[in-house]
Structures are given as C-alpha cells and as structure tokens.
XYZ file of C-alpha atoms in Angstrom:
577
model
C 10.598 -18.059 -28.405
C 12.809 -15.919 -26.654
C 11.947 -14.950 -23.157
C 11.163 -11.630 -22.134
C 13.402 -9.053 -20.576
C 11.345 -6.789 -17.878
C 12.845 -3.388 -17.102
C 12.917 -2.922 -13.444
C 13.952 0.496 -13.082
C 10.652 1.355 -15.110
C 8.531 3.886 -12.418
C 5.074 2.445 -14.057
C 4.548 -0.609 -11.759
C 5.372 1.691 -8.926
C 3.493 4.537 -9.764
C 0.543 2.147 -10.602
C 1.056 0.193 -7.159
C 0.970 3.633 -5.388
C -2.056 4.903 -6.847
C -3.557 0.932 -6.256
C -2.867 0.959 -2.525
C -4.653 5.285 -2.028
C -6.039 5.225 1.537
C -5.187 1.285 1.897
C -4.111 0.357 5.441
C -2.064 -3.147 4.278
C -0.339 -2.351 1.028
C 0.852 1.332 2.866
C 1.924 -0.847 5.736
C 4.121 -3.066 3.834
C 5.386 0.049 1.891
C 5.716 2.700 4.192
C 7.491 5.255 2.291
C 4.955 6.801 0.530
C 6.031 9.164 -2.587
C 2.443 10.139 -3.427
C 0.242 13.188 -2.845
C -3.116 13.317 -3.544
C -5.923 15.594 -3.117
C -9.583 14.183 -0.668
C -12.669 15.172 -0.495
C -14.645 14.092 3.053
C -18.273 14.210 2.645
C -20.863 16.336 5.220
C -21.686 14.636 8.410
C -18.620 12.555 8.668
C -17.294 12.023 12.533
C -14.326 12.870 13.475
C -12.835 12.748 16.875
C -10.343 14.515 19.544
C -9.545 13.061 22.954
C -7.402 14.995 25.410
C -6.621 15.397 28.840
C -8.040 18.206 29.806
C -11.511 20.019 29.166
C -10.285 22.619 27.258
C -10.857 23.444 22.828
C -8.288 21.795 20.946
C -5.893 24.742 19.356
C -4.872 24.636 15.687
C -3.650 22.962 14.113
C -4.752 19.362 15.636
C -5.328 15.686 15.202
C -8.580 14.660 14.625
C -9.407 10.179 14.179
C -11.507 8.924 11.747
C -12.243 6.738 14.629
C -13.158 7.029 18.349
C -11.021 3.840 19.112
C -7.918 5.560 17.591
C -8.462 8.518 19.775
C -8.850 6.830 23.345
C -6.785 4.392 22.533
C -3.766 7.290 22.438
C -5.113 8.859 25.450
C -7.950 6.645 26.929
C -5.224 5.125 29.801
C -4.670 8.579 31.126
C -6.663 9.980 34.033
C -9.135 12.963 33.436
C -9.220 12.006 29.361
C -12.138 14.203 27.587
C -14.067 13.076 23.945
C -14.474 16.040 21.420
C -16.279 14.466 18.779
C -16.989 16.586 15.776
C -19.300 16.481 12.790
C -18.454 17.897 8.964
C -20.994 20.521 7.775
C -20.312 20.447 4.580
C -18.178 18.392 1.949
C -14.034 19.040 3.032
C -11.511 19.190 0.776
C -8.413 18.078 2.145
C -4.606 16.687 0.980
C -3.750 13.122 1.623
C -0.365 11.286 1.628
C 0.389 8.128 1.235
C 2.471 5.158 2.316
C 2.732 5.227 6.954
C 2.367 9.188 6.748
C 1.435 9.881 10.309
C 3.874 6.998 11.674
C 6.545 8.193 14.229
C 8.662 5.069 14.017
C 11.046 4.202 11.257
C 12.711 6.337 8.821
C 11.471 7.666 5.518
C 7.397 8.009 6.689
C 7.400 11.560 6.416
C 9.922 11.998 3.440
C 7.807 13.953 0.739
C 6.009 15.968 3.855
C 9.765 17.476 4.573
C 10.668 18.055 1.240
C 7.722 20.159 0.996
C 8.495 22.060 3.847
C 11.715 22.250 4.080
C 13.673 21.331 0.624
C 15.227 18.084 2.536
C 14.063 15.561 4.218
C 16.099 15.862 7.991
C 14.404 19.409 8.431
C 15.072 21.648 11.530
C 17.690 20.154 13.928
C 16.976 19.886 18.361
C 13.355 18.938 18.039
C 12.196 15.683 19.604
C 9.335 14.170 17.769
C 6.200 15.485 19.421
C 7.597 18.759 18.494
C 8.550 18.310 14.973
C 5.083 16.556 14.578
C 3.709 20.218 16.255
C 6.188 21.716 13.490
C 5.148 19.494 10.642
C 1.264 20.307 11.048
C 1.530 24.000 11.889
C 4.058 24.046 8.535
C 1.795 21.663 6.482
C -1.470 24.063 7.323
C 0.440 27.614 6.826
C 1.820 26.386 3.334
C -1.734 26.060 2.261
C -3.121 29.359 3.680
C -0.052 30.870 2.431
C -0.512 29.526 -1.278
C -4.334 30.613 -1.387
C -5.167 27.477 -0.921
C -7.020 27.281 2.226
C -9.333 29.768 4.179
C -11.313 29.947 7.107
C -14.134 26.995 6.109
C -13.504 26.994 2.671
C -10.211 25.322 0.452
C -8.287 22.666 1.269
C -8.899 22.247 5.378
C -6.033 19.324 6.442
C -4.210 16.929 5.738
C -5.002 12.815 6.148
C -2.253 10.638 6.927
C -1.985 7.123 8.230
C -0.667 5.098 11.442
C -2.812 2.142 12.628
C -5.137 3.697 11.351
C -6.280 7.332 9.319
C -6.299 10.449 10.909
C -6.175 14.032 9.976
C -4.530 17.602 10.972
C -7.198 19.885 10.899
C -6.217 23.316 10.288
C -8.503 25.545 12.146
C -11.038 24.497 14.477
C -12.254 27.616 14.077
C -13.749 26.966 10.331
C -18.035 26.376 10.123
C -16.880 23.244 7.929
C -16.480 21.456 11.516
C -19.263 21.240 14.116
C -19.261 20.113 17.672
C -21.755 17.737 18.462
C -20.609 16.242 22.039
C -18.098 16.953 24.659
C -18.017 14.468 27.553
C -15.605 13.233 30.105
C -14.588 9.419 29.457
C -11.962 8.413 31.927
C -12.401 4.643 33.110
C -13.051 4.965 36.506
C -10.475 2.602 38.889
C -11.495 -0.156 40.583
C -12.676 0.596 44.607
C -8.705 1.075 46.261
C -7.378 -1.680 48.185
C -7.905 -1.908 52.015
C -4.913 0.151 53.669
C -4.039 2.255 50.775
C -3.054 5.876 50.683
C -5.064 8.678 49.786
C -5.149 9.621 46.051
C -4.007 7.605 43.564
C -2.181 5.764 45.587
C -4.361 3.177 44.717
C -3.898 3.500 40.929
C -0.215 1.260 40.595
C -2.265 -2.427 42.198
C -5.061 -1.249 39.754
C -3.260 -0.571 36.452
C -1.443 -4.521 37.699
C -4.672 -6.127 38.348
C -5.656 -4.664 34.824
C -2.484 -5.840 33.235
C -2.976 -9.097 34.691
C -6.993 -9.488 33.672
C -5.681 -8.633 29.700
C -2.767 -11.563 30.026
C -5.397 -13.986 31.337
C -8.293 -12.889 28.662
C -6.030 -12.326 25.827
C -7.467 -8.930 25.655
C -3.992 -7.308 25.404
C -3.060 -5.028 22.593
C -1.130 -7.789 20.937
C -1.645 -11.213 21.250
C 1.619 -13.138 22.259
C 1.241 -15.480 19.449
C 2.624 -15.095 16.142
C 0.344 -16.249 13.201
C 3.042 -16.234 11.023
C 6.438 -16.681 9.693
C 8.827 -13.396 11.334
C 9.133 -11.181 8.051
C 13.107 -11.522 6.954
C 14.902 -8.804 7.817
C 14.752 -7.964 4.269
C 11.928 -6.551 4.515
C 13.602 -3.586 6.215
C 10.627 -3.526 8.875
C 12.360 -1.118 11.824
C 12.690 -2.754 15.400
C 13.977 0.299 17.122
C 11.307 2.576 18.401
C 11.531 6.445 17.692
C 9.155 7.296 19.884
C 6.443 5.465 22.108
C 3.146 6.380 23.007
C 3.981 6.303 26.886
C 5.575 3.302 29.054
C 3.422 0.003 29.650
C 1.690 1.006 33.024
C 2.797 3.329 36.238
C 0.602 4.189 39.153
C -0.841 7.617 37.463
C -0.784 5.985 34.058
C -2.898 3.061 32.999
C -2.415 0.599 30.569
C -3.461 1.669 26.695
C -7.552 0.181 26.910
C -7.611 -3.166 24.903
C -10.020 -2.132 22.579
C -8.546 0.288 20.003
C -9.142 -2.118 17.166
C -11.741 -0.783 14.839
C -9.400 -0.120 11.659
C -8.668 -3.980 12.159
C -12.032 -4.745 11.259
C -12.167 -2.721 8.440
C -9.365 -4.672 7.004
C -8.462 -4.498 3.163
C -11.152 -2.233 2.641
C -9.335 1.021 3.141
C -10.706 4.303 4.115
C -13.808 5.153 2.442
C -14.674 8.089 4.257
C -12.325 9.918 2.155
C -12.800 10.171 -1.939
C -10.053 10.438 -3.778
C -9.468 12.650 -6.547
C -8.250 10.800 -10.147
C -7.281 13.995 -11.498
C -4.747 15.051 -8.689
C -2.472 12.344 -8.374
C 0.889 13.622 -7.879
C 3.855 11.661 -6.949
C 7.715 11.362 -7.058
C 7.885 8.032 -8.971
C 6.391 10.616 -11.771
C 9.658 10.796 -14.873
C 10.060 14.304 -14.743
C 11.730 14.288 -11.497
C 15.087 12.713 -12.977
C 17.778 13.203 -10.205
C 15.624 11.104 -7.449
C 14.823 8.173 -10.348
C 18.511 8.207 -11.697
C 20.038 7.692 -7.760
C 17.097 4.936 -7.178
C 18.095 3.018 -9.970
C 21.871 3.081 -9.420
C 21.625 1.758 -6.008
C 19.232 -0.837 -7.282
C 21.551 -2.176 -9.815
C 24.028 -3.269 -7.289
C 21.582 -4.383 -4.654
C 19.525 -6.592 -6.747
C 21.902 -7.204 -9.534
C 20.407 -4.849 -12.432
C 22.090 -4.236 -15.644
C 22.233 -0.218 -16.710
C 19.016 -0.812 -18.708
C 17.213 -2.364 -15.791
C 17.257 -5.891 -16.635
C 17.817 -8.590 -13.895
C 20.979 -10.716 -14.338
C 19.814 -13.305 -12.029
C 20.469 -14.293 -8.323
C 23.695 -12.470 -7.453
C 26.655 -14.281 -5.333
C 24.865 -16.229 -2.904
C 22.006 -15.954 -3.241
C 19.062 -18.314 -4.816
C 17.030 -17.211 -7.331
C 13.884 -17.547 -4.837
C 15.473 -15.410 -2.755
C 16.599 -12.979 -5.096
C 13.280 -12.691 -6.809
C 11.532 -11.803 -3.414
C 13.989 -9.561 -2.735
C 12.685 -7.846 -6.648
C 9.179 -7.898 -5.366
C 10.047 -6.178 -1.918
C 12.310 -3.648 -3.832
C 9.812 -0.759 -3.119
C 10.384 -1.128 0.862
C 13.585 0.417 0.512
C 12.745 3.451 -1.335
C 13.479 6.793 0.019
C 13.583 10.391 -0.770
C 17.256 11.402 0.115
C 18.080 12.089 -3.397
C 15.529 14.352 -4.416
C 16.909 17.479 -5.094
C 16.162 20.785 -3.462
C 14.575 21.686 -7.026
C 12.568 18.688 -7.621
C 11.215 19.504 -4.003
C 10.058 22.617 -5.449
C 8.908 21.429 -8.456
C 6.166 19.097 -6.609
C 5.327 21.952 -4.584
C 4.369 24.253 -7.378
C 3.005 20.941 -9.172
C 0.721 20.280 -5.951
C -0.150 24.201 -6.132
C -1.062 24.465 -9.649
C -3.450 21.334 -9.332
C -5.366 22.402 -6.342
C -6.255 25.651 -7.407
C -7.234 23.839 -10.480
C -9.818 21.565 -8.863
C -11.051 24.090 -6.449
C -12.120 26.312 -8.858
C -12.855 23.686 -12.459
C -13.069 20.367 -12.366
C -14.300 20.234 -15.992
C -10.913 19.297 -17.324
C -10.700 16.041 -15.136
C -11.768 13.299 -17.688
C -13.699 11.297 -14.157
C -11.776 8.736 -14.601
C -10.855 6.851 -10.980
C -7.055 5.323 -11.483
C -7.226 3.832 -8.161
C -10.358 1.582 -8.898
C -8.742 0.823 -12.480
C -5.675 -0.301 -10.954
C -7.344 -2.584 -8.320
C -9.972 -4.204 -11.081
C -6.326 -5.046 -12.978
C -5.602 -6.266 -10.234
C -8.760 -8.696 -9.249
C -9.123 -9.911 -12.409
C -5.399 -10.729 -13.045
C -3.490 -11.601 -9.632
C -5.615 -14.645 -9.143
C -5.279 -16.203 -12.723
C -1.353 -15.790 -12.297
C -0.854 -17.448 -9.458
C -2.709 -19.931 -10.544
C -1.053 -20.568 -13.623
C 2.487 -19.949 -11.497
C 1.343 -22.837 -8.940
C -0.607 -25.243 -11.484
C 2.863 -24.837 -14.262
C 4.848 -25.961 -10.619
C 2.732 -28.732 -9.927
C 3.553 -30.963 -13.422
C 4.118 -34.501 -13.119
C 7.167 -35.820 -11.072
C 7.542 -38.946 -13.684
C 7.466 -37.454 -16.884
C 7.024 -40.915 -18.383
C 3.269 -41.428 -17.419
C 1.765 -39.399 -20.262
C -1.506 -39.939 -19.165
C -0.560 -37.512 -16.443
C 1.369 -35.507 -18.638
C -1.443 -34.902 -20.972
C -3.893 -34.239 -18.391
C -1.593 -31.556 -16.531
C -1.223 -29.803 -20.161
C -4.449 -29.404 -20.694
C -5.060 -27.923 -17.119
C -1.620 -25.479 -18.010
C -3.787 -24.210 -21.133
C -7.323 -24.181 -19.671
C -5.696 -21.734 -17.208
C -3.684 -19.667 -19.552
C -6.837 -19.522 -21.845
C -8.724 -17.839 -18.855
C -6.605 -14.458 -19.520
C -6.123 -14.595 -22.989
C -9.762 -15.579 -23.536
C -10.673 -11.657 -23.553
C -8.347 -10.789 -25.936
C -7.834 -13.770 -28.363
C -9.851 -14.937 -31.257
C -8.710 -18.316 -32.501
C -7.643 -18.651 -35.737
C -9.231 -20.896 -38.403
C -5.856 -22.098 -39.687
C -4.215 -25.394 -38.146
C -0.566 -23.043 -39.343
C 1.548 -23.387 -36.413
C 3.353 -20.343 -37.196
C 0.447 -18.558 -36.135
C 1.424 -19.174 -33.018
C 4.509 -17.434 -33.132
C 5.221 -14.217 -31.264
C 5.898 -12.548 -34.485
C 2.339 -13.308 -36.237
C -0.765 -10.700 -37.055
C -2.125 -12.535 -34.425
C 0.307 -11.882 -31.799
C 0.123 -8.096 -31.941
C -3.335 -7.561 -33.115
C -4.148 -9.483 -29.672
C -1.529 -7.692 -27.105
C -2.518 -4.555 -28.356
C -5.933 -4.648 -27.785
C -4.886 -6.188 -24.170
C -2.687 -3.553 -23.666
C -5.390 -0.354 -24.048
C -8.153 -2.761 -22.578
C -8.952 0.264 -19.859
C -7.865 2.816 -21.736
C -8.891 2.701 -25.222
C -11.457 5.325 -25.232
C -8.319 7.715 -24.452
C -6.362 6.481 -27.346
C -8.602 7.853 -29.615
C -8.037 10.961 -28.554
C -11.103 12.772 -27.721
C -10.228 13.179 -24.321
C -7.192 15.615 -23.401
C -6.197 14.817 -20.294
C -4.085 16.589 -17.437
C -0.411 15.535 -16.704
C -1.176 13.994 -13.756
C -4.045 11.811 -15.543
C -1.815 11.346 -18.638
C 0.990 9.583 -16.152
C -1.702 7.827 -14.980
C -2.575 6.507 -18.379
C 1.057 5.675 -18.690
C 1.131 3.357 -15.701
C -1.500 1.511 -16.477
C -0.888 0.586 -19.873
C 2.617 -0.209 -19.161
C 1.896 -1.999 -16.475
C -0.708 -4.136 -17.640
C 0.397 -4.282 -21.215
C 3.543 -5.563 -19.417
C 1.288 -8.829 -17.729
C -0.581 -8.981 -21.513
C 3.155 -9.211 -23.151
C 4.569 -11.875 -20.728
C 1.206 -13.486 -20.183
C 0.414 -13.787 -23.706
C 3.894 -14.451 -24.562
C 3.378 -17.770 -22.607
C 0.104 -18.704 -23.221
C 0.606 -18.255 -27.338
C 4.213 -21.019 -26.521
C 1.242 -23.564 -24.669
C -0.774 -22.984 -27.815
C 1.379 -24.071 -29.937
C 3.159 -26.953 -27.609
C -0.257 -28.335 -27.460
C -0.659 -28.571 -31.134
C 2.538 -29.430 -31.680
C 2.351 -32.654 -28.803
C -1.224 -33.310 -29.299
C -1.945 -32.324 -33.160
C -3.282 -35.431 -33.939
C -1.021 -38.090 -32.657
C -0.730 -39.011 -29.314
C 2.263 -41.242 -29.934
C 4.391 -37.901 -30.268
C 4.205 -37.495 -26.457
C 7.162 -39.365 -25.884
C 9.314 -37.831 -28.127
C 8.284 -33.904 -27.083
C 9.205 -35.117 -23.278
C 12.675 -32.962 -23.626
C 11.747 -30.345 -25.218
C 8.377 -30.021 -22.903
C 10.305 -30.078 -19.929
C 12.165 -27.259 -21.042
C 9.360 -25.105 -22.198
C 7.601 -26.063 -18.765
C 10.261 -24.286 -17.062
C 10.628 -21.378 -19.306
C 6.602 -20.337 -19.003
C 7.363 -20.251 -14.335
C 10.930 -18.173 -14.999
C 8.679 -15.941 -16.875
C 5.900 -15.725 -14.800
C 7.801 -15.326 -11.528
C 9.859 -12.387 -12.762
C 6.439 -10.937 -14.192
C 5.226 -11.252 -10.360
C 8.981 -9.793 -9.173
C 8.196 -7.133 -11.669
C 5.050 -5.993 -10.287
C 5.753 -6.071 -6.713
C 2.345 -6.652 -5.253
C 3.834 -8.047 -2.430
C 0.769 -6.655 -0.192
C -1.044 -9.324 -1.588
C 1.727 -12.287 -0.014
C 1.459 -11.469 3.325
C -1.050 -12.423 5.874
C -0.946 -14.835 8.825
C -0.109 -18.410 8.247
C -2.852 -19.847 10.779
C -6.372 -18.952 10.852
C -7.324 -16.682 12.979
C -9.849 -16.562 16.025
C -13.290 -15.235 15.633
C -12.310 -12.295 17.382
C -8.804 -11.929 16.206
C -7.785 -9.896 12.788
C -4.250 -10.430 11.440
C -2.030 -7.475 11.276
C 1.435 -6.297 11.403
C 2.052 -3.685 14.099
C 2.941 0.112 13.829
C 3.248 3.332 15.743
C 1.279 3.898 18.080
C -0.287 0.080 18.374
C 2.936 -1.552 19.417
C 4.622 -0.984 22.333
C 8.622 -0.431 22.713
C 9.524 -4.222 24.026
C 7.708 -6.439 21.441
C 8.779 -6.908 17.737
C 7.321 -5.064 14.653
C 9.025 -7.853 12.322
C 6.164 -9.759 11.626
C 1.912 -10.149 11.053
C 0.126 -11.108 14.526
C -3.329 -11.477 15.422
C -4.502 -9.143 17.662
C -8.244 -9.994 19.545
C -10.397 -7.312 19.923
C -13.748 -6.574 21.624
C-alpha cells in the first residue's frame, strides 16, 4: 500500500480549526492571528462590567469585561477606581473575532479588524496604541451604524474580542439594550501611613513595597516565578517584546495590579459561553475565494517547511529532524498573517460580513441550525484521543523483535486500537480473501465514504440548501475528517490484513513476517504523525509539564496579564484567590 500524500496548503483543516477554537481562550492563545469573523448573540441579564478612575458615565464607544476581575484588574491598582457594572435587557447581537483580538502585544492580533477599516493592515500612521485602540472601536462601531447595521438598542451593538480574557466595545451606552444596575467606589484603601511620613500619599510608595513584598512571600503575585513547563521554542513565534504595558510594576501613586484577576483561569478550556455563536455567519479569510492572500501563504510555506507546489511535504529540510520538522507542520498556523490580502479581498469580506448580517437580523429561516463549532469539537473528542493512542501504542512495539510472544501480543493491542475508529464505519467481511483488504476493494470505499459524510450526510442528500458560509463549512469538515477516515482507515485496513496475513492460521509464520512487519510498523506512525502535522491541533499539546497546585491554573501569559520584565515564551501556573 502506498502511503498517503496530505496537501498542506489545503485551507480546510484551518478553516475547521478556526471555527473549532470560536470564543476558546487556549487554542486562540496559541494561534493568535485570528482570520475569522463571526456574528454573537449575548442573552438578557448578562453582566458586564466598566471600571474607571473617575465617577463619571463611560462615553462611547467603550470596553465593557465579561468579568469583574478583568476590569479591576486593569484599573483596580489605581487610586479613586469606580465599578460600573451593567446588566443586558434584552438578547444583544454583537460581532466577534477571533484568534488574541483585543491583545496589544505582538503583531498580526488585529489584522482582519484593519483590513476592515482601513484596506491594510498598518492603518493610520503617529498613533500610539491607546489611541489607535480609541480609533479601532470608534471605526469598528461607525462601520456598523453606517452600513444599517446597528441602531440605538437594536442591530448589531459591539464587538467581542479576546486578551486574558473576553471583553467587548460597546457602541453606545446610550442604547435601552444595557442597564445600570450598580455604581460604587472600589479603591483598596492603603494600609494606616508609617510613623513620620508626609502628608498625602506620601505614604503610598512603603505601601505599594510592603504589598509587593506580602505577594512574593504568599505567592499571590500575578505570575508565579515557577515555570511548569518546558519554554515554548522560539518557533512558536510567541513575541517577547512588549508593545504596550498596562502601567509600570508599582510607584508611590500607583499600586501594584491586585493579585486576583484570575477568573477566566478558572474557566479554563471551556470558552466563553456567555456568548452564542451563530453557525450560519461564519466568515473568514482561510475561505477559497479570497485567492491572492491563500496563493502568498502557500508560497512562503513551501520554502519554510519544505512544500512541493501541490502542497505535499518533502520531508525534514537541511538540518533539520523529521520531529522537528513535523512540529514545525503542526505550528504552521502561528505564523499566519494578513499582509497579503489585497485591498479588494478586504472589501470583499466587508460586503461579505454586510450581506450576512442584514441577513440574520432580519431571516434566519435560511440557516439550516446547524452549530459547526460543536461539530468540529465532537470530531475532535471522539478522534484526537484514539490517535494518539494508536501513534504512542504503534511507538511502543517490542525492542527484541525475536520474542514473538511479545510481538503477537503488541499486534493485537495495534488492531484493538485501530478497530476502535474504524469500528463505526466497518462491517467485516465474510470472506477470509485477503484482497479485501486492499485499499482498492468495495470495501475500502464503501467504508471511507460513509466515514467521510458521517456529520454531514443529511446535507448530501440535498434537501437542505445551505448559505456560502455554511456550505464552506460543510467543506471543512468533510475534508478534514474524511482526511483522518482516509489515513486512518488507510492504516487500520494494512493491520487487517498484516494480522491475517501473520496470524491466519499459523503461528509459525511469525518469524518469517519479522522484516516485512517491521517495515509496515513504521509506515502506519509516518502516516499517522503527518495526519497529526496535517491537522495542527497543536492547542491540544500544550499544557504544563508538572501538576499544578490546588490553587494554581496553567496558562501562558498575554496582554494585559504579563508584565514588561518577565517572559511570554512559555505556560506558567499562576495561583489565584
């Protein structure tokens, strides 16, 4: 059997992988370049909150948390710090992007939000950050007002991004779809003044040290100064160099951030689910019509990670291993920007986002209710697990190859685990033929294609017409996972018949299939490690090598929870309170 040849310049595992990791903190952490837009809807009585340094209304547009600790964590350290906390009145429609949206560090965040805006994605020139972020919301809100796409408490009200945690840019506080429902001072009061200090805050610089000191002691800091893991290689492309900081550690008027600012990190791997997505109004970049952007992203990829023209890997390039090279095929995604997109595919999305909105504001009917995201994570439960075990258990086969008692056993664990996906989709055949084992039989494609439209069959038959976003959708999912049902079934019909063929009968023709076992052994892990490569769910790899404390959660840090002097390059554990 010939092995297979995986295309990776294909868009579907990337488009699926987007649409996977919607509202996601981890997977839009390790791929922070989002490329996806996709319309929200927050339901009534949902909190949102404000904190600010002053007592006065926030104006519009403004940044409101899904969480209180987000809020005073920004601005809790500051002196005279006020709480808006506000309450939705009625269900919101809003527009959320993916990937670190809302993340002022790094370059490529807030890619698709610029081409939107402005055609490109540098945008206006002599602006330091806190102004272009001004720019971006004011911009961001006025395009949808301007398009008829937003009113006064009615249409589509913000925008959600994502930092350490979700927040969004409200449009206009002035809309009834937004009610106050408290408004109260919460600075932390300092601690009595020393004896012989100055008036004022004079005091403030021994407190803020006797604070920073009490956090070092506790381990109540922001970041713990352990590691919990391996530093992420540099590969990963995981910026060092901070943009733009939240405000400096600690100076006499200034506090440090409060410790506690945690609460997304509890919530971990769940995502946000105060915000429902919308399967019909998926739009993103990675979508084939926008040709310019996928033709530059594959031609830088071929030299990079050693692609032929047709997308096929050529193996490790000079110097490099081939388990080096293959993470470097699963991380590929990290390094995708939006420099190439042309000024017109900018305004294709734009009237692409347009046309959908006004579509679901005003008929839904012509959404099939399908939810893409929650297909592509069942593919995903059901199917990452059984891989990697079949990747590990195929690694683990017998050092002497001469003990067939050991070789046996570990064969019959290799197909017990391949049967587990195939078990589905296969009915075994009546006839001892081992031809109908082959790749080529009736039996080979009558069973990969009904793995391949597993979740979609219903829309094969075409009684459903769905929308171009949903029909790229479709798309994604069948080529993804009819991509793991080729390669997986591709391997598990070569154990089928190497078990027949070693074990038909005779045990004494063990020692003769040794070679040729060997060799098939090693065939079925190339094949499953370049399906893995291929499918880049490298969210899924990462976490923190050592357990963590009861009160510590394992994350990697971002704008605004790190802090200028300590290193974004790798997954910590963090306690909180």
């Amino acid at each position: 059997m010939s092995p297979i040849r995986l295309n990776f310049s294909s868009a579907a595992p990337h488009i699926f992988h987007s649409t996977l990791s919607l509202l996601k903190q981890l997977p839009n952490t390790v791929f922070p370049n989002g490329h996806t837009v996709v319309p929200v809807v927050i339901p009534p009585l949902t909190l949102f909150h404000h904190a600010r340094r002053d007592a006065d209304a926030p104006s519009s547009p403004e940044w409101v948390a899904f969480d209180s600790d987000m809020s005073y964590g920004i601005m809790g350290g500051h002196r005279n710090v006020w709480m808006w906390t506000y309450q939705t009145a009625r269900p919101v429609r809003a527009l959320y992007f993916d990937g670190e949206s809302g993340n002022l560090q790094g370059l490529g965040q807030f890619d698709v939000q610029m081409l939107l805006l402005y055609g490109n994605v540098t945008g206006p020139s002599g602006m330091d950050d806190l102004k272009l972020e001004y720019e971006r919301a004011t911009g961001l809100c006025d395009w949808l007002a301007a398009a008829g796409l937003r009113g006064s408490g009615s249409g589509y009200e913000g925008v959600v991004r994502m930092n350490a945690g979700f927040e969004m840019i409200w449009c206009d506080f002035s809309s009834d779809s937004l009610k106050l429902v408290s408004r109260i001072n919460v600075t932390a009061p300092l601690l009595p003044e020393d004896e012989g200090a100055g008036d004022g805050d004079g005091g403030s610089e021994a407190t803020s040290a006797s604070l920073q000191a009490r956090d070092e002691v506790s381990g109540g800091g922001l970041l713990a100064q352990r590691t919990c893991a391996t530093p992420l290689p540099s590969s990963l492309g995981v910026t060092t160099t901070s943009a733009t900081t939240t405000r400096p550690r600690s100076t006499p008027n200034l506090p440090d951030m409060p410790p506690d600012w945690k609460d997304e990190l509890r919530r971990a791997g769940v995502g946000e689910t105060r915000a429902r997505l919308s399967g019909c109004g998926v739009l993103t970049f990675y979508s084939r019509k926008f040709a310019n952007q996928s033709f530059n992203r594959a031609l830088e990829e071929r030299q990079r990670l050693n692609l032929t023209d047709d997308g096929l890997w050529s193996g490790p390039g000079d110097g490099t291993n081939r388990t080096e090279a293959l993470t470097q095929l699963r991380r590929r995604r990290r390094f995708h920007h939006l420099e190439h997109a042309s000024q017109e595919e900018a305004r294709l999305m734009k009237k692409d986002i347009e046309m959908s909105l006004k579509m679901l504001m005003h008929d839904e009917s012509r959404c099939s209710g399908a939810d893409w995201s929650l297909i592509a994570s069942d593919i995903v439960r059901r199917t990452s697990g059984l891989l990697g075990d079949l990747e590990s258990f195929l690694a683990s086969a017998p050092k002497d190859w001469s003990d067939e008692r050991s070789v046996r056993e570990w064969l019959h664990g290799v197909r017990g685990r391949s049967h587990m996906f195939m078990v589905n989709f296969l009915q075994y055949p009546e006839t001892e033929d081992l031809s109908v084992w082959s790749t080529r039989s009736s039996l080979f494609n009558k069973t990969y294609s009904l793995c391949r439209s597993r979740y979609t069959a219903l829309l094969d038959e075409g009684t459903v017409l769905l929308m171009p976003e949903e029909a790229e959708q479709q798309w994604a999912v069948e080529e993804t996972f009819g991509t793991i049902c080729l390669v997986q079934l591709h391997v598990g019909f070569g154990i089928e018949r190497t078990w027949r063929e070693v074990f038909g009968g005779s045990y004494s023709k063990l020692s003769g299939s040794l070679p040729m076992l060997r060799e098939r052994s090693w065939s079925w892990s190339r094949q499953l490690s370049e399906l893995t490569a291929w499918l880049g769910w490298e969210d899924s790899n990462i976490r923190c090598k050592d357990v963590c404390a009861a009160n510590e959660r394992c994350y990697i840090p971002m704008w605004p929870i790190t802090r200028p002097e300590e290193s974004a390059n790798s997954p910590r554990s963090t306690p909180f309170q």
